[in-house]
Short mmCIF file of C-alpha atoms in Angstrom, two decimals:
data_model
loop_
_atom_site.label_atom_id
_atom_site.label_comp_id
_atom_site.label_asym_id
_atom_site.label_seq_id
_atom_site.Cartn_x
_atom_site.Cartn_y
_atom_site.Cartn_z
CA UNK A 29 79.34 -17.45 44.48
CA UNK A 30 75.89 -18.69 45.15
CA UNK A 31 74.42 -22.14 45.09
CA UNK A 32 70.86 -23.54 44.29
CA UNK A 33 69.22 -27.42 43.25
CA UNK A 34 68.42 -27.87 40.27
CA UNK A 35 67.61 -31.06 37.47
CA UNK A 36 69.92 -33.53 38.19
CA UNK A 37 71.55 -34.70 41.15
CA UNK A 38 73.68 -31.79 41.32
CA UNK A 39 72.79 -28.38 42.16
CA UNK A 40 73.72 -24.91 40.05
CA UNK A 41 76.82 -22.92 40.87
CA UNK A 42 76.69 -18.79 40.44
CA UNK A 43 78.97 -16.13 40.28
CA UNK A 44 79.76 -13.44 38.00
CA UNK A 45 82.33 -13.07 36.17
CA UNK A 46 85.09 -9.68 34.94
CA UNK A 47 81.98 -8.13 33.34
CA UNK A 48 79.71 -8.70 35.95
CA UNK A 49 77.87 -11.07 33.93
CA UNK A 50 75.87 -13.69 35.81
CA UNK A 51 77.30 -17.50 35.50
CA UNK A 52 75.84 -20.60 35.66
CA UNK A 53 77.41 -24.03 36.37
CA UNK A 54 76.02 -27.56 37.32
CA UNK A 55 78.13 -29.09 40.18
CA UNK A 56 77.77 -32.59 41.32
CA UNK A 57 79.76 -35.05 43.27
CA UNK A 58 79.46 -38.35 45.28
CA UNK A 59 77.39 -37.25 48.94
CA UNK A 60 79.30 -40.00 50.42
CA UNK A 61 82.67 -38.73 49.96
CA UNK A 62 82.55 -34.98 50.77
CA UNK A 63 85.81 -33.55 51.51
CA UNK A 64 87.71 -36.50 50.12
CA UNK A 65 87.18 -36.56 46.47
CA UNK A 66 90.44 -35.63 45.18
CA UNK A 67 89.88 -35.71 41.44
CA UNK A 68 87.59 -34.15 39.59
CA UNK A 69 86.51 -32.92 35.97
CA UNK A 70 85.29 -30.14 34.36
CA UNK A 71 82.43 -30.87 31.32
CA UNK A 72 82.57 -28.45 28.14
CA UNK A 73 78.90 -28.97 27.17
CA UNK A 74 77.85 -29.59 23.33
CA UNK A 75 75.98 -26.24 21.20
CA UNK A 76 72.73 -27.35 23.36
CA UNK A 77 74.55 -25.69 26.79
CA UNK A 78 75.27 -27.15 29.96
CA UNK A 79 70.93 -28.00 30.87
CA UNK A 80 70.13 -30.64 28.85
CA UNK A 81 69.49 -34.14 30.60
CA UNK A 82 72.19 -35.65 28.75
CA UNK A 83 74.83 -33.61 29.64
CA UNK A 84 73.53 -33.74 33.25
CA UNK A 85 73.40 -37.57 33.20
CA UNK A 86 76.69 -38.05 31.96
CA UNK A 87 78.19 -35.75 34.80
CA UNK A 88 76.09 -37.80 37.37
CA UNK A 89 77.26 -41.05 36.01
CA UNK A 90 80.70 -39.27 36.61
CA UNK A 91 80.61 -38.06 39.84
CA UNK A 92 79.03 -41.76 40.72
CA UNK A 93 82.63 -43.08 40.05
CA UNK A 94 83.96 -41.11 42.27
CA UNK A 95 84.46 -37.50 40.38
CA UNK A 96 83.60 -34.13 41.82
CA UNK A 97 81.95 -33.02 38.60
CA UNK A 98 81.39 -29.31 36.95
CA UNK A 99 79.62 -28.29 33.73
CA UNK A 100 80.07 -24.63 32.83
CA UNK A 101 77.31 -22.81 30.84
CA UNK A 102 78.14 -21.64 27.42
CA UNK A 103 78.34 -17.87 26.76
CA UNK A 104 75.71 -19.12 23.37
CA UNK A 105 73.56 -22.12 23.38
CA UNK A 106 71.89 -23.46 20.34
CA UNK A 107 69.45 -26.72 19.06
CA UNK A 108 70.95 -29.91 19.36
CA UNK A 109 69.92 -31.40 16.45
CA UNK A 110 71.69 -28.51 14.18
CA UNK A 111 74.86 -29.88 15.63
CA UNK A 112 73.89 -33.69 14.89
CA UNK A 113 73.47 -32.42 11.15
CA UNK A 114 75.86 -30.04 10.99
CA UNK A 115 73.64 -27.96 9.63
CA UNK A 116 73.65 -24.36 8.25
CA UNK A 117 72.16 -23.14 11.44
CA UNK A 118 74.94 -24.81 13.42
CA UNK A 119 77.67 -23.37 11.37
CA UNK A 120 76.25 -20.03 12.20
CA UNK A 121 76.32 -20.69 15.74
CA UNK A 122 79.61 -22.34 15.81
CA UNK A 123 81.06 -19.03 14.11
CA UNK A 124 79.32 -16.97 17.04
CA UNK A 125 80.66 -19.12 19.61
CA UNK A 126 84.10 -18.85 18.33
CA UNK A 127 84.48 -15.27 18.35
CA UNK A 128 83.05 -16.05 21.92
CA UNK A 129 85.85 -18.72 22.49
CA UNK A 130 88.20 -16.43 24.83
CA UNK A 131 84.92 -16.06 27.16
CA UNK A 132 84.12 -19.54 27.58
CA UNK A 133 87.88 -20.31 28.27
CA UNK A 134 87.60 -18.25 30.88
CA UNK A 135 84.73 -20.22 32.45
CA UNK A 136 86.38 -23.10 31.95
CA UNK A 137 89.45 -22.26 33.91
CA UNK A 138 87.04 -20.64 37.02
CA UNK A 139 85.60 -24.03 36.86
CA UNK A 140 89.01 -25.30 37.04
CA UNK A 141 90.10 -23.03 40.07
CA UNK A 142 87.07 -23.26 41.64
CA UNK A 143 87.17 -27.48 41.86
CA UNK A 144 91.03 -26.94 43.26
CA UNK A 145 90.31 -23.94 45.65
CA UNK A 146 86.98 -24.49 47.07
CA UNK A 147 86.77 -28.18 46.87
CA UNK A 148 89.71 -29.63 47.63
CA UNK A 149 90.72 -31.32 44.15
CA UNK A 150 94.05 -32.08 43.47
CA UNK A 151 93.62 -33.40 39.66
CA UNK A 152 91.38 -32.24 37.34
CA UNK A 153 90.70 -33.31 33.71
CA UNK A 154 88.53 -31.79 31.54
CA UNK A 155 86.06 -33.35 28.99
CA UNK A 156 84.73 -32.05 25.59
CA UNK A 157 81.33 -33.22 23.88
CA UNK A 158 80.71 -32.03 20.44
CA UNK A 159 81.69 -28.33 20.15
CA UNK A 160 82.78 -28.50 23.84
CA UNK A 161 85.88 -30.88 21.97
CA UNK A 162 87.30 -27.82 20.55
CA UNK A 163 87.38 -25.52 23.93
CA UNK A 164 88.55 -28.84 26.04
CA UNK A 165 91.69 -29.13 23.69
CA UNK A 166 92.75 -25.91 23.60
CA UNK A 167 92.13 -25.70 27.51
CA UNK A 168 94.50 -28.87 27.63
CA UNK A 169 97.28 -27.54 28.94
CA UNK A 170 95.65 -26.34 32.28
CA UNK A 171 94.19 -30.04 32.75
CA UNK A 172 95.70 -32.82 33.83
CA UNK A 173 93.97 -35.30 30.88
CA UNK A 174 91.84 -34.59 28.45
CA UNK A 175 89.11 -36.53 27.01
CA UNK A 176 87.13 -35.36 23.98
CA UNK A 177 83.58 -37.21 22.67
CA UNK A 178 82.45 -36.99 19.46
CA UNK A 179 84.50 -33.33 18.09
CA UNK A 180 83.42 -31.23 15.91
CA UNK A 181 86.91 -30.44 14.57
CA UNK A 182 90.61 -31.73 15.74
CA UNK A 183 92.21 -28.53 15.09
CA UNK A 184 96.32 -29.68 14.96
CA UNK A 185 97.04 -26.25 16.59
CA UNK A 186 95.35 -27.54 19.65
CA UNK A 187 97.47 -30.35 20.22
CA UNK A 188 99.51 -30.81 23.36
CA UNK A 189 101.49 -32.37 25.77
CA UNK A 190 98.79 -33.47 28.11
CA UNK A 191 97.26 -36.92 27.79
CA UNK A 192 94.36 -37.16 25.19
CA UNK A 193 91.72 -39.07 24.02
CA UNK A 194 89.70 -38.97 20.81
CA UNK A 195 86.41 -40.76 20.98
CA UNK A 196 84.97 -40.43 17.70
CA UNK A 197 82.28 -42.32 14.90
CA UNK A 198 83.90 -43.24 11.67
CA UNK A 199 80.95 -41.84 10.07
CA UNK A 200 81.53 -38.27 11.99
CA UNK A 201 79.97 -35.24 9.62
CA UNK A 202 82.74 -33.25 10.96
CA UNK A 203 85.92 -34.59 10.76
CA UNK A 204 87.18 -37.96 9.18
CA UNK A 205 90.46 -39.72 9.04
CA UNK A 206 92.97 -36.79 7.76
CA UNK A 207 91.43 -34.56 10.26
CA UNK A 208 92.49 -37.64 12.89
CA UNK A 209 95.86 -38.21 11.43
CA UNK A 210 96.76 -34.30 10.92
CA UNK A 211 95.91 -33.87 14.33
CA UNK A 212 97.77 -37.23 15.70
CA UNK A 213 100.75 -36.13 13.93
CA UNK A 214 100.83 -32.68 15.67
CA UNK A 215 99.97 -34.23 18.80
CA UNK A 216 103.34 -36.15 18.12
CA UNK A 217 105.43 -33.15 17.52
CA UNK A 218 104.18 -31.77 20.83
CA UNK A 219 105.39 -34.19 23.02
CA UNK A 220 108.86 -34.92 24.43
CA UNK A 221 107.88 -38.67 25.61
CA UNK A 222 108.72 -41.58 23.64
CA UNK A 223 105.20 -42.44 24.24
CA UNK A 224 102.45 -40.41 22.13
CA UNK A 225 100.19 -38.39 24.35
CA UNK A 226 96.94 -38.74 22.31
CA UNK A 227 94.94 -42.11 21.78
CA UNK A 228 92.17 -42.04 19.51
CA UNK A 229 89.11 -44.63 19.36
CA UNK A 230 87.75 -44.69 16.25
CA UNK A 231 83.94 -45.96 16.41
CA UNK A 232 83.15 -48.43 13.17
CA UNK A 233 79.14 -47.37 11.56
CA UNK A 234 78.92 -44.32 13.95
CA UNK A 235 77.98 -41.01 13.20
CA UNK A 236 78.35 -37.98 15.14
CA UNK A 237 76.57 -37.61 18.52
CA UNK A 238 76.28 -41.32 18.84
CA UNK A 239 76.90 -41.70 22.43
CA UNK A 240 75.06 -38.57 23.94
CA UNK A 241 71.64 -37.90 22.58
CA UNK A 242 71.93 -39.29 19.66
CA UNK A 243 72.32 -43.19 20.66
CA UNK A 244 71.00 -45.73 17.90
CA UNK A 245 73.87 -48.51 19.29
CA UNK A 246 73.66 -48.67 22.85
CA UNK A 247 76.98 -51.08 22.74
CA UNK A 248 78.35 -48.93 20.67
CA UNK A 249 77.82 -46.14 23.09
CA UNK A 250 78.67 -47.85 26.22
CA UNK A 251 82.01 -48.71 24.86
CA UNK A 252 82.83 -45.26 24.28
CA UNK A 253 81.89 -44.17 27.29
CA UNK A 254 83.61 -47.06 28.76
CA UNK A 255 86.97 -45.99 27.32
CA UNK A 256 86.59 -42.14 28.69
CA UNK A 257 86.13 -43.33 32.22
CA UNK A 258 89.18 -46.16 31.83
CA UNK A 259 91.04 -42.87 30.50
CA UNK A 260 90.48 -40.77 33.19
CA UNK A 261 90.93 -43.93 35.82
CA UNK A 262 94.22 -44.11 33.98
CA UNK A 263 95.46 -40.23 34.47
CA UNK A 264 93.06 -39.33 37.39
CA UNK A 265 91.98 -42.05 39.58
CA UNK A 266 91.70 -41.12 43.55
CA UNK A 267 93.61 -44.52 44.67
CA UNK A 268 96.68 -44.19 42.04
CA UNK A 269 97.14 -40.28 43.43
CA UNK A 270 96.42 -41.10 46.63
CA UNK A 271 100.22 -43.40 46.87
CA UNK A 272 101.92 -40.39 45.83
CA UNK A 273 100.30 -37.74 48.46
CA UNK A 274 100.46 -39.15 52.06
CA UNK A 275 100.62 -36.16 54.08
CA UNK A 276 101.96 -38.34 57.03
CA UNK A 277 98.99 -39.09 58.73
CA UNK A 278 98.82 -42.60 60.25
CA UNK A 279 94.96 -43.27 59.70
CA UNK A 280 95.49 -41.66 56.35
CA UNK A 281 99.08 -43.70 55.15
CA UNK A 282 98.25 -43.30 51.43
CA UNK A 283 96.87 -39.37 51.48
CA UNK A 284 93.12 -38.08 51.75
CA UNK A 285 92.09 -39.65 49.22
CA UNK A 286 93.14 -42.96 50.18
CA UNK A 287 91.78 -45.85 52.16
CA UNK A 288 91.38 -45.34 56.02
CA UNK A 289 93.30 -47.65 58.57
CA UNK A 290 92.69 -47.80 62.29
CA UNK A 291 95.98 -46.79 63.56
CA UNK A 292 94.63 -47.69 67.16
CA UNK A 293 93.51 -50.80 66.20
CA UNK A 294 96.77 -51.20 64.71
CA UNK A 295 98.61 -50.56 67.79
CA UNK A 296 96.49 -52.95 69.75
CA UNK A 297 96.95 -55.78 67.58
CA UNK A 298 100.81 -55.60 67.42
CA UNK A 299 100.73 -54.96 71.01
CA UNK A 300 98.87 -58.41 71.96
CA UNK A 301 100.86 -60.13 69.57
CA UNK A 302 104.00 -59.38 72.22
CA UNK A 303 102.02 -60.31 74.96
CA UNK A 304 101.29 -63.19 73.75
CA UNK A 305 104.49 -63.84 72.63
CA UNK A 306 105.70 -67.17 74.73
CA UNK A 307 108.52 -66.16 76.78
CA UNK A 308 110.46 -69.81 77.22
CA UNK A 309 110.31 -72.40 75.08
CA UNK A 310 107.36 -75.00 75.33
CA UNK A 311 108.83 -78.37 76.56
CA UNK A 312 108.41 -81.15 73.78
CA UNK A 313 104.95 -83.21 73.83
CA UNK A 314 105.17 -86.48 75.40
CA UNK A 315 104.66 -89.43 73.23
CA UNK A 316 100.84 -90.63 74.09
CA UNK A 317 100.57 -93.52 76.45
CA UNK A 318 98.75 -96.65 75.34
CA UNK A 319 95.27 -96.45 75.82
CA UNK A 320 94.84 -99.69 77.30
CA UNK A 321 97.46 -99.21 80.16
CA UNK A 322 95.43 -95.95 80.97
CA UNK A 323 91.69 -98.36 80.93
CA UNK A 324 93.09 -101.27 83.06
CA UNK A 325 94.34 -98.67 85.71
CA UNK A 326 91.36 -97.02 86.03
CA UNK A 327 88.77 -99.97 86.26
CA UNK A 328 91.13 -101.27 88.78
CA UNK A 329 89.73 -102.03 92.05
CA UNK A 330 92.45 -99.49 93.43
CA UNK A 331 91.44 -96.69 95.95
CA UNK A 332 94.07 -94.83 93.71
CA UNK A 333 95.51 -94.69 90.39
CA UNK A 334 98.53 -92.48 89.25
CA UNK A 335 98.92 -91.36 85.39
CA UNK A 336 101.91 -91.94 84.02
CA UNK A 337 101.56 -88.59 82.62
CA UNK A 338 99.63 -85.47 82.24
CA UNK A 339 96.91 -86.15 80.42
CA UNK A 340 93.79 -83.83 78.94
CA UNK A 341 90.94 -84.49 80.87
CA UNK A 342 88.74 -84.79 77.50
CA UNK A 343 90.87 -88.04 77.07
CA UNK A 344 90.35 -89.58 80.70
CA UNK A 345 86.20 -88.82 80.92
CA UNK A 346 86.16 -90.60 77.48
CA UNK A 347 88.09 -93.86 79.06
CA UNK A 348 85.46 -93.55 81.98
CA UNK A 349 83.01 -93.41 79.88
CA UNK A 350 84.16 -96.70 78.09
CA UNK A 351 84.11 -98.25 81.70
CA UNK A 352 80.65 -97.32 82.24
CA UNK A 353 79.65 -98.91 79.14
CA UNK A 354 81.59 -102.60 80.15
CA UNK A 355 80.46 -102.43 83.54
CA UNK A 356 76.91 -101.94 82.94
#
């Protein structure tokens, strides 16, 4: 496996794969957390492959919350805007990339192993955009969540176990709401919980493509997007794992992945607090002595005067002070 830059702030992964074909992936994750990211996801691209600027910005704006991020090329690549119309053109190419569908499964899962093997990620989740939808639910079962944007078909035989979401535009040229409830209902049958696996977000006045290049609603968009990332906080997020995967480290209680504590520091400040710990108990305060028996004493003509009691020495320079002032 090679590694290069490339657009984006991620660089391009290589290797080849069973048929020594050449492979392309874009791989980017947070510089500031290297070696403790333990979550990441894996990004089926739309017909328009794994290059465009909006699949690369959407894997940065991943990686930014804290998501080691990888976005596998597609065996076939065609226009965007075939897919936005769903066009003869894209049908074509959607038949193409079907029969290619075992291939780019494959990819899919060597993204998969490679995020777990060679970087360290414990969970991974995979997301679908457009025709990446249908490869990201029938790859669900190797994920640990799945979240799909804008399908291009809910297939029912894809439905699984593993958590799902459905972001999707009421006005979707692809599938509408017996494709949604077909699907919803298989999703049902599939799992054991009492709770449904699959949540689907239904998008009032949107049409297909609205969130990724195709964005005429930019609320519209940013809630959908919202609810992908709460979805994958929900199933994936570094600090929820984390409780569950303390390898016993002290300056690591809650796993890798988890907020550091100072163990010395620790140590020290539990240590002082014995130290400091008063061995007897302090003898009850006095009750204070008036004021003016304390004055008259000392502007006495007396070579000596004797407190009654201990006294802070704040309190006796104050009553010379008031001396000073009478005497002058």
């Amino acid at each position: 496996m090679s590694m290069s830059t490339g657009h984006g702030a991620g660089s391009i992964v290589e290797w080849r794969d069973s048929d020594d074909k050449l492979v392309q992936a874009y791989l980017v994750y947070p510089d500031g957390h290297v070696g403790r990211i333990m979550t990441g996801v894996v990004i089926v691209p739309d017909c328009a492959g794994f290059s465009t600027a909006y699949v690369r910005t959407f894997a940065d704006k991943l990686s930014e919350q804290g998501y080691k991020v990888i976005v596998p090329e597609l065996p076939t690549t065609g226009a965007t805007n075939d897919e936005w119309t769903n066009s003869g053109m894209f049908r074509k190419w959607r038949d193409a990339a079907v029969a290619l569908e075992p291939e780019t499964l494959d990819r899919v899962e060597r993204c998969r192993d490679l995020l777990k093997q060679t970087y360290e990620v414990q969970r991974v989740g995979i997301l679908g955009l457009g025709y990446g939808a249908e490869v990201a639910l029938r790859a669900a079962p190797s994920f640990d969540c799945v979240a799909v944007l804008s399908p291009t078909a809910l297939p029912p035989s894809a439905a699984s176990s593993t958590p799902t979401l459905v972001v999707t535009g009421d006005r979707n040229e692809f599938i509408d709401s017996s494709h949604v409830k077909a699907f919803l209902d298989a999703s049902h049958e599939a799992t054991s919980s009492a709770f449904p696996a699959v949540r689907v977000r239904v998008v009032p006045g949107q049409r297909h493509g609205f969130a990724l290049s195709r964005i005429a609603d930019e609320d519209a968009a940013t809630l959908a997007i919202a609810d992908i990332l709460d979805w994958f906080i929900t199933h994936l997020h570094r600090f929820r794992v984390a409780a569950c995967t303390s390898d016993g480290d002290p300056w690591w209680p809650q796993g890798k992945n988890g907020p550091f504590y100072n163990a010395g520091l620790g140590l020290w400040q539990q240590q002082r607090a014995e130290w400091i710990k008063p061995v007897l108990p302090r003898p009850p305060k006095r009750p204070p002595v008036p004021s003016e028996t304390i004055f008259e004493g000392l502007s006495s003509m007396k070579r000596t005067f004797e407190l009654p009691q201990p006294m802070a020495l704040a309190d006796i320079v104050e009553l010379y002070v008031d001396i000073w002032d009478i005497n002058l």
